[in-house]
Amino acid sequence: MSDPHAGGPVPGGDWDRAVGLVASAGEVALACHISPDADALGSMLAVGLALRARGVRVVASFGERRFRVPRLLRFLPGQDLLVEPGDYPPAPELMITFDVPIADRLGTLVANAGKARELIVLDHHASNTGFGTLNLVDPGAAATAVLAEELIGRLGLPVDKDIATCLYAGLVTDTGSFRHASTTPAAHLMAARLLAAGLDPERIARELWDRSPFGYLRLLGMVLERARLEPGTGPAGLVWTFVTRADRAACGLPYDEVEGMIDVIRRTDDADVAVILKEDDDGAWQVSTRSKGAVDVARVCAALGGGGHTRAAGFTSHLTVEQTMAGLRALL
Ligand code: AMP
Ligand code: MN
Ligand code: MN
């Protein structure tokens, strides 16, 4: 059912329909995007914990063949809600997706979503394709966690410390620690509500950003060493680098340890666009792009089969590093 979102907040009638669907469901199946970040997993676990506390049967997952929660997200409460995608209901009566802009990002669970009787899509990507039977999409929301909090509130469910921890992890991550333009009064008011529920902001920050094995320092050194600045590329320059499977193996690091490296690369004042190509365990390149505003990287990445936000987007490439960069340069 295609219903591209026109923009703006979610109409009250759509929230009422969502509340009705959840209230009448015997079991609710939750899913977030593959390679989950704190917003995807945190929003999903928050709603899962709230529903379970009310006695609703809940399962939650993401559709990866090598199902594994990234190390830095293992501190999130509610992981016992997770099931392997192979154990997920094949045709859920009610399925809810979190932070998923296009059905493809459900990975293997795209098949389950296709057979779901009702499919609620909770998301904040402007590029959301409206692949649900009910699409609660607000591109103005700082994070999917904002919509998850609203759903929990409209269901009349309390937000305890664990639920607040999950929501806060999504909010603080997607606002770039309250640095991005999405840092509105509403974002800070939400943070205040969550803090009042008793979460530990220092611990969450340390888990998300301030810990790594020693090998991370070596790997970061290698990745920074090979960074290239191309001042003439695009309207305001490009800085880029890459990290291979072999690099990670040499430093004893799993894939998720490289997720945050783009935040170091994008510091570069001399470039509007920052790019890092990260080789995953299957040999595909997961490409992260960031812009300071001169370039809409969501459009660039969409043209290359990916998506995201205007200032933070990504795509997957099965070409070589040079071929992938040539494709990107052409679009910039
Ligand atoms: P990342 O660079 O992985 O932090 O992702 C930044 C943004 O781009 C997020 O909003 C992602 O949802 C989106 N994104 C990253 N990789 C892909 C991909 N392969 N396909 C579609 N969207 C992606
Ligand atoms: Mn996400
Ligand atoms: Mn998000």
XYZ file of C-alpha atoms and ligand atoms in Angstrom:
357
model
C 0.000 0.000 0.000
C 1.857 3.101 -1.180
C 1.042 6.317 0.616
C 4.024 8.679 0.374
C 4.000 11.004 3.328
C 3.304 14.634 2.542
C 5.348 15.929 5.492
C 4.305 17.440 8.793
C 3.215 15.814 11.991
C 1.182 12.594 12.115
C -2.603 13.276 12.040
C -4.419 12.458 15.290
C -6.725 10.054 13.475
C -3.744 7.934 12.429
C -2.560 7.743 16.042
C -6.080 6.665 17.090
C -6.010 3.910 14.479
C -2.591 2.739 15.704
C -3.794 2.650 19.310
C -6.862 0.639 18.239
C -4.748 -1.858 16.288
C -2.325 -2.386 19.182
C -5.136 -2.646 21.753
C -6.918 -5.383 19.785
C -3.829 -7.436 18.857
C -3.103 -10.763 20.568
C 0.565 -10.522 19.642
C 2.632 -7.602 18.363
C 5.698 -8.250 16.206
C 8.297 -5.450 16.186
C 11.105 -4.943 13.670
C 13.806 -2.336 13.099
C 16.239 -1.764 10.247
C 19.220 -4.018 9.669
C 22.561 -2.849 11.082
C 20.463 -1.270 13.821
C 21.582 1.998 15.383
C 20.488 3.238 18.796
C 17.372 4.928 17.373
C 16.163 1.825 15.535
C 16.872 -0.693 18.301
C 16.116 1.676 21.186
C 12.718 2.742 19.808
C 11.767 -0.866 19.152
C 12.830 -2.135 22.584
C 11.126 0.817 24.314
C 7.758 0.004 22.733
C 8.378 -3.705 23.337
C 9.067 -3.183 27.045
C 6.023 -0.917 27.434
C 3.715 -3.430 25.729
C 5.081 -6.384 27.664
C 4.580 -4.545 30.961
C 0.899 -4.282 30.006
C 0.750 -8.043 29.359
C 0.854 -7.959 25.558
C 2.792 -10.768 23.830
C 5.727 -9.165 21.999
C 8.526 -10.358 19.738
C 11.208 -8.098 18.282
C 13.927 -8.635 15.693
C 15.818 -7.342 12.661
C 16.316 -9.338 9.484
C 20.014 -10.185 9.387
C 21.280 -13.627 8.420
C 24.091 -13.247 10.978
C 21.788 -11.988 13.719
C 23.875 -10.102 16.258
C 23.259 -6.998 18.340
C 26.122 -4.494 17.828
C 28.430 -4.493 20.845
C 27.800 -0.874 21.683
C 24.021 -1.412 21.882
C 24.114 -4.425 24.205
C 23.614 -2.202 27.244
C 20.084 -1.351 26.089
C 17.446 -2.941 28.341
C 14.884 -5.363 26.887
C 17.218 -7.537 24.773
C 15.319 -10.594 26.019
C 12.476 -9.463 23.730
C 14.676 -10.271 20.721
C 14.185 -13.407 18.645
C 16.245 -14.624 15.681
C 14.598 -13.576 12.396
C 14.073 -17.298 11.633
C 11.841 -17.561 14.720
C 9.805 -14.460 13.805
C 6.082 -14.929 13.049
C 5.877 -15.631 9.288
C 2.578 -13.722 8.950
C 2.173 -11.404 11.968
C -1.326 -10.169 12.767
C 0.223 -6.808 13.691
C 3.768 -5.783 12.819
C 5.366 -2.428 13.685
C 8.590 -1.197 12.043
C 10.974 1.331 13.602
C 13.270 3.769 11.724
C 12.793 1.849 8.451
C 12.435 4.196 5.406
C 12.102 1.502 2.727
C 10.959 -2.116 3.016
C 14.392 -3.334 1.815
C 15.943 -2.143 5.077
C 13.956 -4.871 6.867
C 16.399 -7.404 5.415
C 14.949 -10.928 5.561
C 11.914 -9.684 7.539
C 10.619 -7.987 4.373
C 8.846 -11.310 3.647
C 7.148 -11.297 7.080
C 6.099 -7.680 6.579
C 4.598 -8.583 3.213
C 2.349 -11.148 4.928
C 1.443 -9.033 7.966
C -2.303 -8.377 8.313
C -1.544 -4.848 9.552
C 1.804 -3.097 9.192
C 2.441 0.102 11.171
C 5.468 2.073 9.955
C 6.935 4.360 12.642
C 9.659 6.558 11.146
C 11.168 10.029 10.707
C 12.907 9.701 7.316
C 11.589 12.226 4.763
C 12.339 9.559 2.147
C 9.938 7.046 3.747
C 8.038 5.259 0.980
C 4.903 4.581 3.053
C 5.124 0.793 2.710
C 2.805 0.113 5.664
C -0.951 -0.209 5.956
C -0.617 2.668 8.450
C 2.305 5.087 8.129
C 3.180 7.199 11.169
C 5.968 9.215 9.566
C 7.093 12.636 10.773
C 10.190 14.000 8.981
C 10.223 16.819 11.531
C 10.801 14.403 14.419
C 14.404 14.389 15.653
C 14.345 10.597 15.979
C 12.014 7.641 15.621
C 12.278 7.586 19.437
C 10.103 10.738 19.432
C 7.330 8.800 17.673
C 7.887 5.763 19.900
C 7.439 7.943 23.000
C 4.237 9.366 21.518
C 2.860 5.887 20.776
C 3.639 4.699 24.309
C 1.961 7.822 25.723
C -1.138 7.468 23.549
C -1.419 3.823 24.635
C -1.525 5.131 28.205
C 1.585 3.158 29.170
C 4.116 4.452 31.712
C 7.755 5.172 30.800
C 9.988 3.553 33.416
C 13.775 3.888 33.706
C 14.489 1.059 31.225
C 12.079 2.388 28.594
C 13.478 5.898 29.096
C 17.024 4.550 28.598
C 16.041 3.015 25.242
C 14.277 6.181 24.057
C 17.072 8.476 25.234
C 19.689 6.393 23.404
C 17.768 7.000 20.155
C 17.209 10.700 20.820
C 20.769 11.494 21.884
C 22.233 9.547 18.947
C 20.047 10.993 16.188
C 20.485 14.589 17.429
C 24.272 14.051 17.465
C 24.312 14.581 21.236
C 22.010 17.598 20.847
C 24.269 19.219 18.255
C 22.304 18.790 14.992
C 19.606 21.144 13.682
C 17.063 18.621 15.028
C 17.938 19.877 18.533
C 14.658 21.724 19.075
C 13.005 22.761 22.335
C 10.827 19.658 21.869
C 13.949 17.450 21.777
C 15.255 18.927 25.022
C 11.821 18.700 26.657
C 11.696 15.023 25.734
C 15.187 14.543 27.200
C 13.984 16.223 30.385
C 11.011 13.836 30.662
C 13.283 10.832 30.117
C 15.891 12.050 32.620
C 13.104 12.499 35.168
C 12.352 8.767 34.753
C 15.745 8.091 36.347
C 18.044 7.090 33.492
C 21.829 7.451 33.823
C 23.032 9.847 31.052
C 26.712 9.413 31.922
C 26.533 5.639 31.541
C 24.583 5.856 28.268
C 27.140 8.291 26.786
C 30.045 6.103 27.853
C 28.450 2.977 26.367
C 27.582 4.709 23.084
C 30.726 6.737 22.385
C 33.481 6.465 24.939
C 34.690 2.881 24.950
C 36.495 0.570 22.543
C 39.156 -2.153 22.662
C 42.766 -0.906 22.376
C 42.884 -2.156 18.750
C 40.516 0.691 17.868
C 43.316 3.244 18.249
C 45.502 1.349 15.756
C 42.652 0.967 13.284
C 41.690 4.635 13.554
C 45.334 5.520 12.865
C 45.282 3.459 9.651
C 41.976 4.936 8.496
C 43.066 8.536 9.154
C 46.434 7.933 7.481
C 44.759 7.041 4.190
C 42.154 9.839 4.241
C 42.131 11.928 1.062
C 41.018 15.536 0.636
C 39.615 16.503 -2.795
C 38.919 20.263 -2.640
C 37.667 20.358 -6.256
C 34.983 17.678 -5.850
C 31.391 18.878 -5.599
C 30.386 22.399 -4.533
C 32.622 22.492 -1.456
C 35.056 19.621 -1.430
C 35.183 16.021 -0.363
C 37.133 14.105 2.275
C 37.053 10.333 2.177
C 38.666 7.165 3.452
C 37.962 3.440 3.763
C 38.388 0.517 6.140
C 38.667 -3.085 4.960
C 37.809 -6.439 6.531
C 41.532 -7.200 6.617
C 42.238 -3.948 8.524
C 39.681 -4.941 11.142
C 40.987 -8.490 11.357
C 44.527 -7.161 11.933
C 43.228 -5.134 14.883
C 40.806 -7.807 16.139
C 37.692 -5.667 15.697
C 34.136 -6.529 14.596
C 32.318 -4.416 12.005
C 30.326 -2.288 14.446
C 33.512 -0.776 15.898
C 33.952 1.267 12.685
C 30.440 2.778 12.701
C 31.510 5.938 14.572
C 34.629 6.732 12.514
C 32.687 9.019 10.154
C 32.371 11.453 13.069
C 36.145 11.948 13.045
C 36.348 12.250 9.239
C 33.552 14.834 9.031
C 35.456 17.261 11.308
C 37.414 18.348 8.214
C 36.705 22.065 7.677
C 38.061 21.896 4.115
C 35.280 19.611 2.878
C 31.490 19.842 2.818
C 31.059 16.125 2.215
C 32.741 13.352 4.237
C 32.645 9.706 3.183
C 33.854 6.439 4.651
C 33.603 3.069 2.917
C 33.381 0.221 5.431
C 33.841 -3.334 4.197
C 31.437 -5.636 6.042
C 31.926 -9.330 6.828
C 30.325 -10.307 3.491
C 32.774 -8.163 1.495
C 30.206 -5.466 0.609
C 31.008 -1.791 1.144
C 28.712 0.025 3.554
C 29.159 3.669 2.638
C 28.456 6.448 5.153
C 28.161 10.019 3.884
C 27.836 13.294 5.783
C 27.278 16.847 4.542
C 27.556 20.242 6.184
C 24.716 21.539 4.009
C 26.003 22.377 0.507
C 25.132 18.890 -0.765
C 21.971 16.840 -0.148
C 23.604 13.458 0.501
C 20.205 11.734 0.803
C 19.638 12.434 -2.908
C 23.125 11.305 -3.838
C 22.791 8.072 -1.849
C 19.265 7.428 -3.146
C 20.673 7.613 -6.690
C 23.139 4.898 -5.655
C 20.440 2.635 -4.195
C 20.591 3.859 -0.575
C 18.958 6.661 1.366
C 18.941 8.617 4.603
C 18.709 12.257 5.643
C 19.953 15.384 3.808
C 23.057 15.615 6.032
C 23.572 11.916 6.885
C 22.936 9.148 4.401
C 24.356 5.879 3.161
C 24.296 3.149 0.544
C 25.725 -0.304 -0.092
C 28.209 -0.947 -2.898
C 29.418 -4.225 -4.389
C 32.002 -2.479 -6.596
C 35.635 -1.711 -5.748
C 36.624 1.315 -3.647
C 37.753 3.260 -6.748
C 34.615 2.383 -8.743
C 32.381 3.317 -5.815
C 34.164 6.654 -5.362
C 33.977 7.364 -9.111
C 30.195 6.860 -8.971
C 29.931 9.173 -5.978
C 32.137 11.911 -7.487
C 30.031 11.911 -10.635
C 26.906 12.663 -8.570
C 28.573 15.296 -6.370
P 25.068 5.710 8.762
O 26.035 6.386 7.856
O 25.161 4.223 8.702
O 25.123 6.267 10.146
O 23.615 6.052 8.190
C 23.189 7.389 8.019
C 21.814 7.401 7.428
O 21.814 6.782 6.144
C 20.774 6.644 8.247
O 19.593 7.417 8.284
C 20.542 5.358 7.513
O 19.218 4.935 7.620
C 20.891 5.700 6.078
N 21.564 4.567 5.433
C 22.779 4.083 5.736
N 23.086 3.022 4.945
C 22.041 2.831 4.118
C 21.732 1.895 3.068
N 22.597 0.929 2.711
N 20.538 2.002 2.463
C 19.665 2.967 2.824
N 19.888 3.877 3.787
C 21.051 3.821 4.438
Mn 18.579 4.497 11.880
Mn 16.550 7.556 13.244
